[in-house]
PDB file of C-alpha atoms in Angstrom:
ATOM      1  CA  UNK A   1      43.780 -48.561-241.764  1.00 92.00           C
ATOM      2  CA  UNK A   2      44.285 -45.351-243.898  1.00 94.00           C
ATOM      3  CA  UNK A   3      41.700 -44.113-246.340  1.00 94.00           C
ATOM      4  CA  UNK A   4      43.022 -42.795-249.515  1.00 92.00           C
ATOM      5  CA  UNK A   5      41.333 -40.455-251.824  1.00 91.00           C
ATOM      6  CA  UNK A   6      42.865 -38.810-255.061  1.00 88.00           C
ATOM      7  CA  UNK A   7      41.128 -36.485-257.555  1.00 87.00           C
ATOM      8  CA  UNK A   8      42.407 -35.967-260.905  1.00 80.00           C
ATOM      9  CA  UNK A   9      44.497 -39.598-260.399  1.00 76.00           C
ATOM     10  CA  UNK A  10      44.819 -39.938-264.728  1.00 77.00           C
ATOM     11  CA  UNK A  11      46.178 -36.306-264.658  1.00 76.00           C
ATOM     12  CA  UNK A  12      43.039 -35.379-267.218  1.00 79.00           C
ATOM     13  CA  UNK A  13      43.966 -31.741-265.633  1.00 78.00           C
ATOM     14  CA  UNK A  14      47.461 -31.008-265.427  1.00 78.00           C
ATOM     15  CA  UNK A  15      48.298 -29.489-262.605  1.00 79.00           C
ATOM     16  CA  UNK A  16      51.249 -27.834-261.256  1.00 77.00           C
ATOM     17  CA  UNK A  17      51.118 -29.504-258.490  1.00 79.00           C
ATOM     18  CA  UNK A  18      49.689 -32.883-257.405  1.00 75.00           C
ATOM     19  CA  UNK A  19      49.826 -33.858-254.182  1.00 79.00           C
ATOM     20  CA  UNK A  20      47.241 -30.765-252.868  1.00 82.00           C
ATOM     21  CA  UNK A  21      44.847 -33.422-255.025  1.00 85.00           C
ATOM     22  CA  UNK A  22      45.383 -36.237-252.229  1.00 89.00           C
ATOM     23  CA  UNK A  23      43.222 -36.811-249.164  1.00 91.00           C
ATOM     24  CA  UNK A  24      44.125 -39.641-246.272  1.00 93.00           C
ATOM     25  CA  UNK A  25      42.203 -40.787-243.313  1.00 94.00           C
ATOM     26  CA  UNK A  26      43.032 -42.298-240.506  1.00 96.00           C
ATOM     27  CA  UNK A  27      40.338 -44.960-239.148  1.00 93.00           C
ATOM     28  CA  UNK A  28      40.669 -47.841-236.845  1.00 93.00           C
ATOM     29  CA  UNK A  29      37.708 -50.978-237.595  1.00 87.00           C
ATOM     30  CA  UNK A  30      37.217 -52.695-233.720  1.00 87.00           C
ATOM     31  CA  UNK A  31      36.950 -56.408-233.720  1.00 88.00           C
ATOM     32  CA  UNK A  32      33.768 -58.206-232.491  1.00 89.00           C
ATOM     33  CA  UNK A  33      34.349 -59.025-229.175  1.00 89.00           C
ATOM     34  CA  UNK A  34      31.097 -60.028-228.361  1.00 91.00           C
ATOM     35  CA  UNK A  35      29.546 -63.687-228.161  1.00 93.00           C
ATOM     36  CA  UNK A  36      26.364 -64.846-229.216  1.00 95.00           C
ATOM     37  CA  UNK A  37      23.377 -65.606-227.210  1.00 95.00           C
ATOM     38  CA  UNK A  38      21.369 -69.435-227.211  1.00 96.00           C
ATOM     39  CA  UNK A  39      17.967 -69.411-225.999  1.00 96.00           C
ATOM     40  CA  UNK A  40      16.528 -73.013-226.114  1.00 97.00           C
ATOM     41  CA  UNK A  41      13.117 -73.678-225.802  1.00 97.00           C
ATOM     42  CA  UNK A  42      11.258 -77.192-225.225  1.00 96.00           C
ATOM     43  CA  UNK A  43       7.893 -76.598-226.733  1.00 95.00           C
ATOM     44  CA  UNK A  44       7.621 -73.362-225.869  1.00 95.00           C
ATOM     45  CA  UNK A  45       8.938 -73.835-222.375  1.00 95.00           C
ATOM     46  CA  UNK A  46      11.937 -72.966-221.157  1.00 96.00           C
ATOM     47  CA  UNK A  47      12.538 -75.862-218.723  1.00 95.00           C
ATOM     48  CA  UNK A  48      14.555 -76.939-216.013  1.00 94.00           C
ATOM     49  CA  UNK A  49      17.713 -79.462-215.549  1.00 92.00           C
ATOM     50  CA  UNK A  50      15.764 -82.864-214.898  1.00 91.00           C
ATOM     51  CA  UNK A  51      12.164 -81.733-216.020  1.00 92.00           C
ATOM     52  CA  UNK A  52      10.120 -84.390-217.929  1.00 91.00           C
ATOM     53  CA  UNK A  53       9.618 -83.311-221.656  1.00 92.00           C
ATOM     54  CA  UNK A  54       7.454 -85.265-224.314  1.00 91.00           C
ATOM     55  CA  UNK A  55       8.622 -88.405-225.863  1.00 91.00           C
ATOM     56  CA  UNK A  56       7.835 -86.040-229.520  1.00 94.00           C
ATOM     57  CA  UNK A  57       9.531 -82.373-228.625  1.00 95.00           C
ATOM     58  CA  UNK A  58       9.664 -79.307-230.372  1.00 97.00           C
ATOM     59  CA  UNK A  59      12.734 -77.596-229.502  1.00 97.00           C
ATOM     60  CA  UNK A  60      13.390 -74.368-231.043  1.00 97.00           C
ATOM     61  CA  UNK A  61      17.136 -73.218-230.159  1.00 97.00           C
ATOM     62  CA  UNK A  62      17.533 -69.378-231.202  1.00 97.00           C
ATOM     63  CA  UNK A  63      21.207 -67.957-231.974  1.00 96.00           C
ATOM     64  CA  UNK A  64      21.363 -64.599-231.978  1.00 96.00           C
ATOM     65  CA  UNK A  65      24.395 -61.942-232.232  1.00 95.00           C
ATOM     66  CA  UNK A  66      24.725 -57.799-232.357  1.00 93.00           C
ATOM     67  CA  UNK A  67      26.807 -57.955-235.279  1.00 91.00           C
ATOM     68  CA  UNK A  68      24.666 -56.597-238.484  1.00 90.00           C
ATOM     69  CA  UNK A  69      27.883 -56.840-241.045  1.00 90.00           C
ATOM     70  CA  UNK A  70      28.637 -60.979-240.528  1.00 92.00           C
ATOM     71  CA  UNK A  71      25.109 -62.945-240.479  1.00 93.00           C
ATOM     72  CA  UNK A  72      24.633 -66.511-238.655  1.00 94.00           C
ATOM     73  CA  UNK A  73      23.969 -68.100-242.052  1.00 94.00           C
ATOM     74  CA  UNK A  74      25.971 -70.991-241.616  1.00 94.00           C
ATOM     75  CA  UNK A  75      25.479 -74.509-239.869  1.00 95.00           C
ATOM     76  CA  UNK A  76      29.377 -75.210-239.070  1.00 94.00           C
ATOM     77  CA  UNK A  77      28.785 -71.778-236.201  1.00 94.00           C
ATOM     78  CA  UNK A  78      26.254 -74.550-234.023  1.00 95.00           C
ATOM     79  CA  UNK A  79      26.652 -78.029-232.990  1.00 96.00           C
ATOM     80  CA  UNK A  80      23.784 -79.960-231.698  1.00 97.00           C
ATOM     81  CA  UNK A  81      24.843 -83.284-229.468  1.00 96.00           C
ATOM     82  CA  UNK A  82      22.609 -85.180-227.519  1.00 95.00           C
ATOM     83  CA  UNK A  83      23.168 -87.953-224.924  1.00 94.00           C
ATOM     84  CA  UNK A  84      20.786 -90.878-224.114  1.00 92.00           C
ATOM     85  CA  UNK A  85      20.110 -93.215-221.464  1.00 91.00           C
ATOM     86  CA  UNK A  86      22.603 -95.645-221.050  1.00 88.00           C
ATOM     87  CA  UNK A  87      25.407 -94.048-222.753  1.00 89.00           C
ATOM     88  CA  UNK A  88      28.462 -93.001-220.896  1.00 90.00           C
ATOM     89  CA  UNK A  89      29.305 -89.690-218.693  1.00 87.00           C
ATOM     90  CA  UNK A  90      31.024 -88.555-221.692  1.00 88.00           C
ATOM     91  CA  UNK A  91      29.352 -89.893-224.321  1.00 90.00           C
ATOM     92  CA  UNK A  92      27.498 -87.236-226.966  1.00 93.00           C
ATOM     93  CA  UNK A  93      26.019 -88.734-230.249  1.00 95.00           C
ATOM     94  CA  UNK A  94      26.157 -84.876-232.689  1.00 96.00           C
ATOM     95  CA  UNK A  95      22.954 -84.588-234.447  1.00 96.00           C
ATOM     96  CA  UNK A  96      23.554 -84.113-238.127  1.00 96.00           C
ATOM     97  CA  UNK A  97      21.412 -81.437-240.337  1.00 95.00           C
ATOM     98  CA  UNK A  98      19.405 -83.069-242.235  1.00 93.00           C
ATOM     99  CA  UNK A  99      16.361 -80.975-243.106  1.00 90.00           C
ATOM    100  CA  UNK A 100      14.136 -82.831-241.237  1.00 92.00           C
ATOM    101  CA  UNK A 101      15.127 -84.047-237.771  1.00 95.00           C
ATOM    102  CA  UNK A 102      17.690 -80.701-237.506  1.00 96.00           C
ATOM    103  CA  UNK A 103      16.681 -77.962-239.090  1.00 97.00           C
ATOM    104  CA  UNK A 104      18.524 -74.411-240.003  1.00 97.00           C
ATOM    105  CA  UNK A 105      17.155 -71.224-240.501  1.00 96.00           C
ATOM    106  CA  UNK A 106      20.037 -68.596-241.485  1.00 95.00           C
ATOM    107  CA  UNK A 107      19.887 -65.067-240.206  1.00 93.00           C
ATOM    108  CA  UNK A 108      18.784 -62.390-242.551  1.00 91.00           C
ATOM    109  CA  UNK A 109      20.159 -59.151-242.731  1.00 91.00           C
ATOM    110  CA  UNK A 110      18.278 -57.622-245.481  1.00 88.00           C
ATOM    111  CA  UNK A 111      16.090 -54.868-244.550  1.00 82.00           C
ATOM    112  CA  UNK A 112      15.846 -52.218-242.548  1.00 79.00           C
ATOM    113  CA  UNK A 113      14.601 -53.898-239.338  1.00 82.00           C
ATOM    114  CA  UNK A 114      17.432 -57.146-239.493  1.00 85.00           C
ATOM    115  CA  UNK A 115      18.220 -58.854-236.500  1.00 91.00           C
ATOM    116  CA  UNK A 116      21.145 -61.233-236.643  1.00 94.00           C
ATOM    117  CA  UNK A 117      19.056 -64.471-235.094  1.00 95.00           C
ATOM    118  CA  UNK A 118      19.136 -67.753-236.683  1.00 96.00           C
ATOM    119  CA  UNK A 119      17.226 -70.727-235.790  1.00 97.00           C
ATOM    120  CA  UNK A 120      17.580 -74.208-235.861  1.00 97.00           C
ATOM    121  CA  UNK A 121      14.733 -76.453-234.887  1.00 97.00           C
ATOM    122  CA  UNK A 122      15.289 -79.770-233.819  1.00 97.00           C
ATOM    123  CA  UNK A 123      12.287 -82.595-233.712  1.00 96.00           C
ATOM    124  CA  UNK A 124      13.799 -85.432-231.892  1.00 95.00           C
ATOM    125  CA  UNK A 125      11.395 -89.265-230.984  1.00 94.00           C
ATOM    126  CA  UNK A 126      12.626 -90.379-227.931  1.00 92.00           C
ATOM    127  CA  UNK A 127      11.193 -94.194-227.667  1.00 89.00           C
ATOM    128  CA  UNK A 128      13.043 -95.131-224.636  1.00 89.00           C
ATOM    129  CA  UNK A 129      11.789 -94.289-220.788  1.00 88.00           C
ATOM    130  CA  UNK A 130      14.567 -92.471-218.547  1.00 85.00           C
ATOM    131  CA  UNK A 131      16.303 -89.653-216.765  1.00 84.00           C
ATOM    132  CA  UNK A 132      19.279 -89.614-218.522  1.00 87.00           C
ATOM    133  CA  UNK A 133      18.403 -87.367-221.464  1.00 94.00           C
ATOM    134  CA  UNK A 134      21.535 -84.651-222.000  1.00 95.00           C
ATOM    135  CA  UNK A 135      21.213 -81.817-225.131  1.00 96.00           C
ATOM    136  CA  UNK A 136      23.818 -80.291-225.382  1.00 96.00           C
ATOM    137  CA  UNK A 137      24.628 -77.122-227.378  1.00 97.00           C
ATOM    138  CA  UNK A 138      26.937 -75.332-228.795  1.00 96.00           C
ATOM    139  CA  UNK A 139      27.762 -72.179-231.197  1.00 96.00           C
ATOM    140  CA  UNK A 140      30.130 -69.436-232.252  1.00 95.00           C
ATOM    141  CA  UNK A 141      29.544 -66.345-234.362  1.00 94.00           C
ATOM    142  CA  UNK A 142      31.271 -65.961-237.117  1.00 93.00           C
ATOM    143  CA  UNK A 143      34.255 -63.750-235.756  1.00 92.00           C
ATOM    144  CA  UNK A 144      34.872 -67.273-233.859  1.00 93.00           C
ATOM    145  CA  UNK A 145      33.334 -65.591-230.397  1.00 94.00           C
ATOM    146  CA  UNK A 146      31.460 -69.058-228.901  1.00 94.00           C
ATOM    147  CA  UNK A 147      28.337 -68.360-226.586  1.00 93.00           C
ATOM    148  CA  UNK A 148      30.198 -69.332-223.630  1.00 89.00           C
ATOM    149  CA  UNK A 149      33.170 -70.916-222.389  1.00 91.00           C
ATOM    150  CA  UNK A 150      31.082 -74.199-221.651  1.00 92.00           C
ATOM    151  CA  UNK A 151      28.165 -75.677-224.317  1.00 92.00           C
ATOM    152  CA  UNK A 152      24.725 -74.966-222.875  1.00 95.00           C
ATOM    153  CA  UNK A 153      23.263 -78.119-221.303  1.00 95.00           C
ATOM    154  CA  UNK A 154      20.362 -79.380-220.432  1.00 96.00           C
ATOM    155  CA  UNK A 155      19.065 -82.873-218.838  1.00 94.00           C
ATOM    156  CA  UNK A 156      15.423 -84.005-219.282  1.00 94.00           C
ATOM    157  CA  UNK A 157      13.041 -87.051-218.184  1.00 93.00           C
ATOM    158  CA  UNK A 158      11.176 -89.075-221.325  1.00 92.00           C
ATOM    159  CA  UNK A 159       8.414 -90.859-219.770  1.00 85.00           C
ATOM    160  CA  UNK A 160       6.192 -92.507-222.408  1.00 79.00           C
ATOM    161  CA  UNK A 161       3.402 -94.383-220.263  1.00 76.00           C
ATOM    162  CA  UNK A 162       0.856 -92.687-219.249  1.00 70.00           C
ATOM    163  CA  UNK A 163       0.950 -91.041-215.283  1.00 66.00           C
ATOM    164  CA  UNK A 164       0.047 -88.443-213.021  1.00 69.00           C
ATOM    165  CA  UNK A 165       3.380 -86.526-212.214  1.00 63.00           C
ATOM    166  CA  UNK A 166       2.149 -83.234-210.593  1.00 67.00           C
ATOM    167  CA  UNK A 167      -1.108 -83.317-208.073  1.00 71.00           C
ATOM    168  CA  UNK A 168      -1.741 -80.156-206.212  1.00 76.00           C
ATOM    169  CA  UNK A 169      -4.735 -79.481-204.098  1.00 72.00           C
TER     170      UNK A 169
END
């Protein structure tokens, strides 16, 4: 890219000559190369691959990138999927934003303490008992970087009766 600068470009002064009025620069812009980070949370908790979560979650997934000039302000970048008990290996029903159930929060950059984070929290009701829980997620920035070369995944237990599943001394 060259930056171009002229003073006196309507000739208001004339000038014998011109050109010692014209100022280039070279400058080279380097691409975002870097992805995004997901950090998903099941109320509160970061949890494990097979840990038992509520039938009623809060889970708060946070997207956040180190570019300042391009914000995360748009729900295309993530894609929410979720697979339930009794569906097959490859099987993953995407979870729509709807306000409610799926919720986005864009990333702000106004300010001078912006952080390029959005959140999106989704409030799922699982009704049925069972191991086979999969979320699945996945996002990109918006320079098209995703967070990973595989979606972030995550199984989870719903057990809705009530039970005693840790006992320590």
């Amino acid at each position: 890219n060259v930056f171009v600068i002229e003073a006196n470009p309507d000739n208001d002064q004339i000038e014998q000559f011109h050109p010692n009025n014209l100022g280039y620069l070279n400058y080279y812009v380097a691409p975002d190369k870097e992805n995004p980070l997901i950090d998903v949370t099941f109320d509160g908790v970061h949890i494990m691959d097979k840990d038992i979560v509520s039938s009623k979650p809060f889970i708060n997934i946070m997207l956040r990138d180190e570019n300042l000039y391009q914000a995360l302000d748009d729900t295309s970048l993530v894609e929410v999927s979720m697979r339930y008990p009794g569906d097959a290996p490859t099987t993953e029903h995407k979870i729509p934003f709807d306000g409610n159930k799926l919720r986005f929060f864009p990333a702000d950059l106004t300010g001078t303490k912006a952080k390029n984070v959005a959140r999106i929290e989704f409030r799922p009701e699982f009704t049925i008992d069972g191991n086979d829980y999969i979320l699945s997620v996945k996002a990109k920035d918006k320079s098209g970087n995703w967070s990973g070369n595989n979606s972030y995944k995550v199984g989870f237990e719903v057990v809705n009766k009530a039970a005693i599943s840790s006992f320590v001394n």
